[in-house]
Coordinates of C-alpha atoms and ligand atoms in Angstrom, one line a residue:
M1 CA -0.3 -17.0 -49.6
K2 CA -3.5 -18.0 -47.6
E3 CA -4.6 -14.9 -45.7
Y4 CA -6.2 -15.0 -42.1
D5 CA -7.9 -12.3 -40.1
A6 CA -5.5 -13.4 -37.2
V7 CA -2.3 -15.5 -36.8
V8 CA -2.0 -16.7 -33.2
I9 CA 1.4 -17.6 -32.4
G10 CA 1.7 -20.2 -29.5
S11 CA -0.5 -22.8 -28.3
G12 CA -0.5 -22.7 -24.8
P13 CA -3.6 -21.4 -22.7
A14 CA -3.3 -17.8 -24.0
G15 CA -3.1 -19.0 -27.7
I16 CA -5.7 -21.6 -27.4
T17 CA -8.0 -19.1 -25.7
A18 CA -7.4 -16.2 -28.4
A19 CA -7.8 -18.6 -31.2
M20 CA -10.9 -19.9 -29.5
Y21 CA -12.3 -16.5 -29.1
L22 CA -11.5 -15.1 -32.5
A23 CA -13.0 -18.3 -34.4
R24 CA -16.2 -18.0 -32.7
S25 CA -16.3 -14.5 -33.6
G26 CA -16.2 -15.6 -37.0
C27 CA -12.4 -14.7 -37.9
S28 CA -10.3 -17.0 -39.7
V29 CA -7.2 -18.1 -37.6
L30 CA -3.9 -19.6 -38.2
M31 CA -2.0 -21.0 -35.3
P32 CA 1.3 -22.6 -36.2
E33 CA 2.1 -25.1 -33.6
Q34 CA 5.7 -26.1 -32.6
L35 CA 4.7 -28.9 -30.2
A36 CA 1.6 -30.1 -28.8
A37 CA -1.0 -27.8 -27.9
G38 CA -1.1 -26.9 -24.3
G39 CA 2.3 -25.3 -23.7
Q40 CA 3.9 -25.1 -20.1
I41 CA 1.0 -26.9 -18.5
L42 CA 2.2 -30.3 -20.3
Q43 CA 5.4 -29.9 -18.0
T44 CA 3.2 -29.5 -14.9
E45 CA 2.2 -32.5 -12.9
A46 CA -1.0 -31.0 -11.2
M47 CA -2.9 -27.9 -11.3
E48 CA -4.2 -27.0 -7.7
N49 CA -5.3 -23.4 -8.2
Y50 CA -7.4 -23.6 -11.5
P51 CA -11.0 -22.6 -10.5
G52 CA -13.5 -25.3 -11.5
F53 CA -11.1 -28.1 -10.3
P54 CA -11.0 -28.3 -6.4
K55 CA -9.5 -31.3 -6.3
G56 CA -6.8 -30.5 -8.8
I57 CA -6.2 -31.6 -12.4
K58 CA -3.2 -33.0 -14.2
G59 CA -1.7 -30.9 -16.4
Y60 CA -1.8 -32.7 -19.3
E61 CA -5.7 -33.3 -18.7
L62 CA -5.9 -29.7 -18.4
A63 CA -4.5 -29.0 -21.9
D64 CA -6.5 -31.7 -23.5
L65 CA -9.6 -29.9 -22.1
F66 CA -8.3 -26.6 -23.6
E67 CA -7.5 -27.8 -26.9
A68 CA -11.0 -29.7 -27.2
H69 CA -12.4 -26.1 -27.1
L70 CA -10.8 -25.6 -30.8
T71 CA -12.7 -28.7 -32.2
G72 CA -15.0 -27.7 -35.2
L73 CA -13.8 -24.4 -35.1
A74 CA -12.0 -22.5 -38.0
V75 CA -8.5 -22.7 -36.7
D76 CA -5.8 -23.8 -39.3
R77 CA -2.9 -25.6 -37.4
P78 CA 0.1 -26.3 -39.1
A79 CA 3.0 -28.1 -37.4
A80 CA 5.6 -25.2 -37.9
V81 CA 8.2 -22.9 -36.2
V82 CA 7.7 -19.0 -36.4
E83 CA 10.8 -17.6 -37.8
S84 CA 9.7 -14.1 -38.4
I85 CA 6.9 -11.3 -38.6
N86 CA 7.3 -8.6 -41.1
G87 CA 4.7 -6.0 -42.7
A88 CA 2.1 -3.9 -40.9
A89 CA -1.3 -4.1 -39.9
G90 CA -3.7 -5.6 -42.5
H91 CA -0.9 -7.7 -44.1
F92 CA 1.8 -9.2 -41.7
V93 CA 3.7 -11.6 -43.3
V94 CA 4.3 -14.6 -40.9
R95 CA 7.3 -16.9 -42.1
A96 CA 7.1 -20.5 -40.2
S97 CA 9.1 -23.4 -41.2
G98 CA 10.0 -21.9 -44.6
Q99 CA 6.3 -21.1 -45.6
E100 CA 4.8 -17.7 -45.3
Y101 CA 1.2 -17.1 -44.3
V102 CA -0.4 -13.6 -44.1
G103 CA -2.3 -12.4 -41.2
K104 CA -4.3 -9.0 -40.9
T105 CA -3.6 -9.1 -37.2
V106 CA -1.1 -11.1 -35.1
V107 CA -1.6 -12.5 -31.3
V108 CA 2.0 -13.4 -29.9
C109 CA 1.3 -16.0 -27.1
T110 CA 4.7 -17.7 -27.1
G111 CA 4.9 -17.7 -23.2
A112 CA 8.4 -17.8 -21.6
H113 CA 11.0 -20.9 -20.8
H114 CA 13.1 -21.6 -17.7
K115 CA 16.3 -19.7 -17.7
P116 CA 19.6 -21.3 -17.1
L117 CA 21.9 -20.6 -14.0
G118 CA 24.7 -19.7 -16.4
L119 CA 27.3 -21.9 -14.8
E120 CA 30.2 -23.4 -16.8
G121 CA 29.4 -26.8 -18.3
E122 CA 25.6 -26.5 -17.8
G123 CA 25.0 -26.8 -21.8
R124 CA 27.1 -29.9 -21.7
L125 CA 25.4 -31.5 -18.8
R126 CA 21.9 -30.7 -20.0
G127 CA 20.3 -33.8 -20.4
H128 CA 23.0 -35.4 -18.7
G129 CA 22.0 -34.8 -15.0
V130 CA 21.0 -31.1 -15.5
S131 CA 17.2 -30.5 -16.3
Y132 CA 14.6 -27.7 -16.2
C133 CA 11.6 -29.9 -16.4
A134 CA 10.9 -32.4 -13.5
I135 CA 7.8 -33.8 -15.0
C136 CA 9.7 -34.8 -17.9
D137 CA 13.1 -36.0 -16.3
G138 CA 12.2 -36.8 -12.8
N139 CA 11.8 -40.7 -13.4
F140 CA 15.4 -40.7 -14.2
F141 CA 16.3 -40.2 -10.7
R142 CA 14.0 -42.6 -9.1
N143 CA 15.3 -43.1 -5.5
Q144 CA 18.4 -41.3 -6.4
T145 CA 19.6 -37.7 -4.8
V146 CA 18.9 -34.6 -6.5
A147 CA 19.1 -30.8 -6.0
V148 CA 16.6 -27.9 -7.0
V149 CA 17.7 -24.5 -7.4
G150 CA 15.4 -21.5 -7.0
G151 CA 13.0 -20.2 -4.5
G152 CA 9.9 -19.2 -6.5
N153 CA 6.7 -21.3 -6.9
S154 CA 8.2 -23.4 -9.8
A155 CA 11.1 -24.6 -7.5
L156 CA 8.9 -25.1 -4.7
E157 CA 6.2 -27.0 -6.7
E158 CA 8.6 -29.0 -8.7
S159 CA 10.5 -30.1 -5.3
L160 CA 6.8 -31.3 -4.2
Y161 CA 6.8 -33.7 -7.2
L162 CA 10.2 -34.7 -7.3
A163 CA 10.3 -35.4 -3.5
K164 CA 7.6 -38.4 -4.3
I165 CA 10.3 -39.9 -6.9
V166 CA 13.7 -39.2 -5.6
G167 CA 15.5 -40.6 -2.2
K168 CA 16.8 -37.2 -1.1
L169 CA 16.4 -33.7 -2.3
Y170 CA 18.3 -30.7 -1.6
L171 CA 16.5 -27.3 -2.4
I172 CA 19.1 -24.5 -2.7
H173 CA 17.7 -20.9 -2.5
R174 CA 19.9 -17.8 -2.7
R175 CA 18.0 -16.1 0.1
D176 CA 16.5 -16.8 3.5
E177 CA 13.1 -16.1 2.4
F178 CA 11.2 -18.0 -0.3
R179 CA 9.2 -16.1 -3.1
G180 CA 6.9 -18.9 -3.7
N181 CA 3.5 -19.5 -2.0
R182 CA 3.4 -20.3 1.8
I183 CA 1.2 -23.5 1.0
Y184 CA 4.1 -24.8 -0.7
Q185 CA 6.5 -24.0 1.7
D186 CA 4.2 -25.5 4.3
K187 CA 3.9 -29.0 2.3
L188 CA 7.8 -28.9 1.9
A189 CA 8.3 -28.4 5.7
A190 CA 5.9 -31.7 6.1
L191 CA 8.2 -33.8 4.2
G192 CA 10.8 -34.0 6.9
D193 CA 14.5 -35.4 6.2
K194 CA 13.9 -36.3 2.5
I195 CA 14.3 -32.9 1.7
E196 CA 17.2 -30.6 3.1
I197 CA 16.7 -26.8 2.3
L198 CA 19.7 -24.7 2.0
R199 CA 19.1 -21.0 2.3
S200 CA 21.4 -18.2 1.5
S201 CA 23.1 -20.5 -0.6
V202 CA 24.2 -20.7 -4.4
V203 CA 25.7 -23.5 -6.8
T204 CA 29.1 -22.2 -7.9
M205 CA 30.1 -25.2 -10.0
L206 CA 29.0 -28.1 -11.5
H207 CA 30.8 -31.6 -11.3
G208 CA 31.1 -34.1 -13.8
D209 CA 32.4 -34.6 -17.3
K210 CA 30.0 -36.6 -19.1
E211 CA 27.4 -36.8 -16.5
L212 CA 26.5 -34.6 -13.5
T213 CA 28.1 -36.0 -10.3
G214 CA 27.8 -33.4 -8.0
L215 CA 27.8 -29.5 -7.0
T216 CA 29.6 -27.0 -5.1
V217 CA 27.4 -25.1 -3.0
K218 CA 28.3 -21.6 -1.2
E219 CA 26.8 -20.5 1.9
L220 CA 26.6 -16.8 1.1
K221 CA 26.7 -15.6 4.8
T222 CA 29.8 -17.5 5.9
G223 CA 31.4 -17.9 2.5
E224 CA 31.7 -21.5 3.5
E225 CA 31.8 -24.1 0.5
R226 CA 30.5 -27.6 0.7
K227 CA 30.4 -30.5 -2.4
L228 CA 27.2 -32.1 -2.7
S229 CA 27.0 -35.5 -4.3
V230 CA 23.7 -35.4 -6.7
D231 CA 22.7 -37.3 -9.6
G232 CA 20.5 -34.3 -10.9
L233 CA 19.9 -31.0 -10.9
F234 CA 16.8 -29.2 -11.7
V235 CA 17.1 -25.6 -12.5
Y236 CA 13.9 -23.3 -11.6
V237 CA 15.6 -19.8 -11.5
G238 CA 13.1 -17.7 -13.2
Y239 CA 11.6 -17.2 -16.8
E240 CA 12.9 -15.7 -20.1
P241 CA 10.6 -14.7 -22.8
S242 CA 10.4 -16.6 -26.0
T243 CA 10.5 -13.5 -28.5
E244 CA 13.4 -14.8 -31.2
F245 CA 11.0 -14.1 -34.2
L246 CA 9.6 -10.7 -33.2
P247 CA 10.6 -7.5 -34.9
A248 CA 12.7 -5.4 -32.8
E249 CA 10.1 -2.5 -32.9
V250 CA 8.0 -4.5 -30.5
E251 CA 8.4 -2.6 -27.0
R252 CA 9.6 -4.8 -24.2
D253 CA 10.5 -4.3 -20.8
G254 CA 14.1 -4.4 -19.3
Q255 CA 13.9 -8.5 -18.9
G256 CA 12.6 -8.5 -22.6
F257 CA 8.8 -9.4 -21.9
I258 CA 6.4 -7.6 -24.1
I259 CA 4.6 -4.3 -22.9
T260 CA 1.0 -4.1 -23.6
D261 CA -2.0 -2.1 -22.6
T262 CA -4.7 -3.5 -20.7
E263 CA -6.4 -4.7 -24.1
M264 CA -3.0 -6.7 -24.9
R265 CA -2.2 -4.2 -27.6
T266 CA 1.3 -3.6 -28.1
N267 CA 3.0 -0.6 -29.5
I268 CA 2.7 -1.8 -33.3
P269 CA -0.7 -1.5 -34.3
G270 CA -2.5 -5.0 -35.0
I271 CA 0.0 -6.8 -33.0
F272 CA -1.3 -8.2 -29.8
A273 CA 0.7 -10.2 -27.2
A274 CA -0.9 -12.4 -24.2
G275 CA 0.0 -14.7 -21.4
D276 CA 3.6 -15.3 -20.1
I277 CA 5.1 -13.6 -22.7
R278 CA 3.9 -9.9 -21.5
S279 CA 5.4 -7.7 -18.9
K280 CA 3.3 -8.3 -15.7
L281 CA 3.1 -9.4 -12.2
C282 CA 1.2 -12.7 -12.4
R283 CA 2.0 -15.3 -14.5
Q284 CA -0.8 -17.9 -14.1
V285 CA -2.6 -20.3 -16.6
I286 CA -5.7 -18.3 -15.6
T287 CA -4.5 -15.0 -16.3
A288 CA -2.9 -16.5 -19.6
A289 CA -6.2 -17.5 -20.6
G290 CA -7.5 -14.2 -19.8
D291 CA -5.1 -12.3 -21.6
G292 CA -5.9 -14.4 -24.5
A293 CA -9.6 -13.8 -24.4
T294 CA -8.9 -10.0 -24.0
A295 CA -6.3 -10.1 -27.0
A296 CA -8.8 -11.8 -29.1
Q297 CA -11.5 -9.0 -28.3
A298 CA -9.2 -6.4 -28.8
A299 CA -8.2 -8.1 -32.2
F300 CA -11.5 -8.3 -33.3
V301 CA -12.5 -4.7 -32.8
F302 CA -9.1 -3.8 -34.7
L303 CA -10.2 -6.1 -37.6
E304 CA -13.6 -4.2 -37.7
Q305 CA -11.9 -0.7 -37.8
L306 CA -9.6 -1.9 -40.7
H307 CA -12.7 -3.3 -42.6
A308 CA -14.9 0.0 -41.9
Ligands
NAP1 P1 10.5 -16.5 -10.1 O1 9.0 -16.4 -9.4 O2 10.8 -15.4 -10.9 O3 11.4 -17.1 -8.9 C1 12.7 -17.5 -9.5 C2 13.4 -17.8 -8.3 O4 14.9 -18.1 -8.4 C3 13.6 -16.6 -7.1 O5 13.5 -17.2 -5.9 C4 15.1 -16.2 -7.4 O6 15.3 -15.7 -6.1 C5 15.8 -17.2 -7.9 N1 17.0 -17.0 -8.7 C6 16.8 -16.2 -9.7 N2 18.1 -16.0 -10.4 C7 18.9 -17.0 -9.6 C8 20.2 -17.4 -9.7 N3 21.0 -16.6 -10.7 N4 20.8 -18.0 -8.8 C9 20.1 -18.8 -8.0 N5 18.6 -18.2 -7.7 C10 18.3 -17.5 -8.7 O7 10.2 -17.9 -11.3 P2 9.4 -19.1 -11.2 O8 9.3 -19.8 -10.0 O9 9.8 -20.0 -12.5 O10 7.8 -18.6 -11.6 C11 7.7 -17.7 -12.5 C12 6.2 -17.1 -12.8 O11 5.2 -18.3 -12.7 C13 6.0 -16.5 -11.1 O12 4.9 -15.7 -11.5 C14 5.1 -17.7 -10.6 O13 4.2 -17.2 -9.4 C15 4.6 -18.4 -11.7 N6 4.1 -19.8 -11.3 C16 3.1 -20.1 -10.4 C17 2.8 -21.4 -10.2 C18 1.6 -21.9 -9.2 O14 0.9 -20.9 -9.0 N7 1.3 -23.0 -9.4 C19 3.6 -22.5 -10.4 C20 5.0 -22.1 -11.2 C21 5.0 -20.9 -11.5 P3 15.1 -14.6 -5.5 O15 13.9 -15.0 -4.9 O16 15.9 -14.2 -4.5 O17 14.9 -13.5 -6.4

């Protein structure tokens, strides 16, 4: 089994930054890759708030630029899905797609994925009208009618993206006030009739057997229900951490996000966490990259102490 100073799990902004910093410090690094490097930014049309790109940058372009930083560095990147982590500091055994690798430290950067609404038929209709990725699926609904559920930045940002493609968009939010940034709310308001915002409303039923044909939406203040005919539903009701492979002993918050200190150390010596997988307030590309750099530095110090 090949042994590495660090196994970095996850190749989004946090993972790439951690791998880059560790490799530049002279550490040997393994970064198993489930999909293409870039993480969630690959599913983002444009980044408007990443410093250095005042005119915005396409998500995939930023992902390419992140990845380019790894060129020429000692980072092994097998295509593999991590299944488990066992062992202890100095000798963690990471199992990925049936292979075992040893890392003296582990940096967990697997981020989070969009939560389902939990409605009956949602799983069956996924890919048949129900989607969690506007960039991936929006084009299937060109000039058609879609609904977006949620009131955070994801729902607002993806509504703005979809509004350029679809014929009509309903934005359904369970409260009167949006959680997402005012700048996105103002842009949505400027779209006029193309978008209809249903506040204090929740989706109570999905219609359609093989394909989504519509939704039942309940107005919470009046209790009134109405049926909307839609071709697509995009669900943005928050994130869940991707931690299936993680040892149960790693401490998490009530929602399953990993608890770290300010240096990205978890409660298990030698295991660090960075990016959206952490329990924290601000989940942004810039904070993920910052976490990745901090985790790498902390792992480097840990390795020095291990070797002392
Ligand atoms: P979020 O901020 O947690 O928002 C989730 C939204 O879904 C909230 O409005 C919530 O309503 C609503 N919701 C939750 N459960 C629901 C349910 N069962 N039924 C109906 N609605 C439900 O999640 P997010 O928008 O995916 O964003 C996650 C993180 O990524 C945030 O920190 C966000 O700022 C960040 N992000 C940033 C950007 C950006 O800055 N460009 C873009 C995307 C995401 P309530 O408001 O009533 O709780």
